[in-house]
C-alpha atoms as one frame of an Amber mdcrd trajectory, in Angstrom:
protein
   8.295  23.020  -1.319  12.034  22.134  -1.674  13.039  19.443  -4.428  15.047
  16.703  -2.315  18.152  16.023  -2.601  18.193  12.776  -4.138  16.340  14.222
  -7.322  19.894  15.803  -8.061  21.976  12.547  -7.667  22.557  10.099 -10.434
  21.047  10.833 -14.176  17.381  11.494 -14.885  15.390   8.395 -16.081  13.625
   7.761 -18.710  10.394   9.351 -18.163   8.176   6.567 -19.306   9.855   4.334
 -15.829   9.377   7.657 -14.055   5.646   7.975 -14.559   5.317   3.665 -14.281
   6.931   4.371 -11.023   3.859   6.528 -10.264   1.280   4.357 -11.442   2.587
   1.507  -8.876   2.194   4.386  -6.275  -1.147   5.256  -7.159  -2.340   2.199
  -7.256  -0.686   1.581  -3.599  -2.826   4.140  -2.885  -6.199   2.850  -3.937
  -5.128   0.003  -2.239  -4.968   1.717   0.487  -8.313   3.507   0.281 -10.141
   0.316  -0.729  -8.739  -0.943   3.071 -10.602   1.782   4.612 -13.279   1.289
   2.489 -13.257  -2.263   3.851 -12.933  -1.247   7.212 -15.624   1.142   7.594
 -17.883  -1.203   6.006 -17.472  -3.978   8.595 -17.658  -1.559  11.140 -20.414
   0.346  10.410 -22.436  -2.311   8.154 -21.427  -5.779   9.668 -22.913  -6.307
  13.112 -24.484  -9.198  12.641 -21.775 -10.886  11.157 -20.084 -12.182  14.080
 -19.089 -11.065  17.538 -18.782  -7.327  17.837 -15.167  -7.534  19.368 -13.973
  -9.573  16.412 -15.195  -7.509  13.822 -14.481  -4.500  15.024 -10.923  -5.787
  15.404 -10.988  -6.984  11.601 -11.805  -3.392  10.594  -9.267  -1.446  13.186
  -6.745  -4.104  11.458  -7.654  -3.171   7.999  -7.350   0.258   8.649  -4.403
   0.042  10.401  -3.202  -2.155   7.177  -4.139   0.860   4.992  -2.163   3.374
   7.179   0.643   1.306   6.666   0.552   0.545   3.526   0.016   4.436   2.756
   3.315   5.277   4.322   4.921   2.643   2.783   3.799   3.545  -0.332   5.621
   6.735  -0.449   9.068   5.354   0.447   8.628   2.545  -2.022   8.149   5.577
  -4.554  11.016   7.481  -3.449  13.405   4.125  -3.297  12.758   3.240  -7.020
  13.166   6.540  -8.013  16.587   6.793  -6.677  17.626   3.241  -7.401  16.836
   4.241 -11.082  18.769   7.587 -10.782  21.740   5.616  -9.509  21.323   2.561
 -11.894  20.740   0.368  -9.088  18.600  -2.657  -8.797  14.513  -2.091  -7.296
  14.367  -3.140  -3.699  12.250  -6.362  -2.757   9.555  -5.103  -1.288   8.336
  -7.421   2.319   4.748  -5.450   2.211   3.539  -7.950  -0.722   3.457 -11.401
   1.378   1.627  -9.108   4.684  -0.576  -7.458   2.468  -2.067 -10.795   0.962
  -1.816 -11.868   4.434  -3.877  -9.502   6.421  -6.642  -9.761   3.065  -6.383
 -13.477   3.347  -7.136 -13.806   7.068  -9.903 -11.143   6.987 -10.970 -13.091
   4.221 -11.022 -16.698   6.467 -12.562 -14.934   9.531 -15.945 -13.351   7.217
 -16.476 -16.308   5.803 -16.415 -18.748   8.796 -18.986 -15.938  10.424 -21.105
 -16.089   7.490 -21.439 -19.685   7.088 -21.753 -20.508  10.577 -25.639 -19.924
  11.527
């Protein structure tokens, strides 16, 4: 595979940022993974938990949230890497507030099924 371009632009960073900068990926990544993990438990494990549609809609949602968040991951990478090769200033990233939003309302919907009898 072909280095990209942007790996020749700017100066090299310190490679203790570099390999942070990977970290935050990975961890994206489990995040990620834990999602599906999420949403293949409700689907497969969590039929009794309230109606069928609704759950099975929390667990498309999740891993539809996971997808995303996979993707995302990636460019998030590759941003920092060249905002640090140009000296530039990290991006704000928008997936934060959604993430915590989609856990947050999966969170509210479970637990109004499971304390209802």
């Amino acid at each position: 595979m072909a280095e990209p371009k942007w790996r020749s632009e700017g100066d090299d960073p310190d490679y203790r940022f570099t390999l942070a900068n990977e970290r935050t990926f990975l961890a994206w990544i489990r995040t990620a993974l834990a999602l599906i993990a999420g949403g293949v438990l409700l689907h497969e494990f969590a039929a009794n938990v309230g109606p069928d549609v609704v759950v099975t809609a929390l667990a498309v949602t999740l891993g539809l949230a996971a997808a995303a968040l996979a993707l995302l991951s990636y460019f998030r990478w590759r941003s920092n890497e060249i905002a640090m090769r140009r000296g530039g200033r990290l991006g704000y990233s928008w997936a934060l507030p959604v993430l915590a939003g989609v856990c947050l309302v999966t969170a509210i919907v479970l637990t109004v099924f499971l304390a209802l009898p």
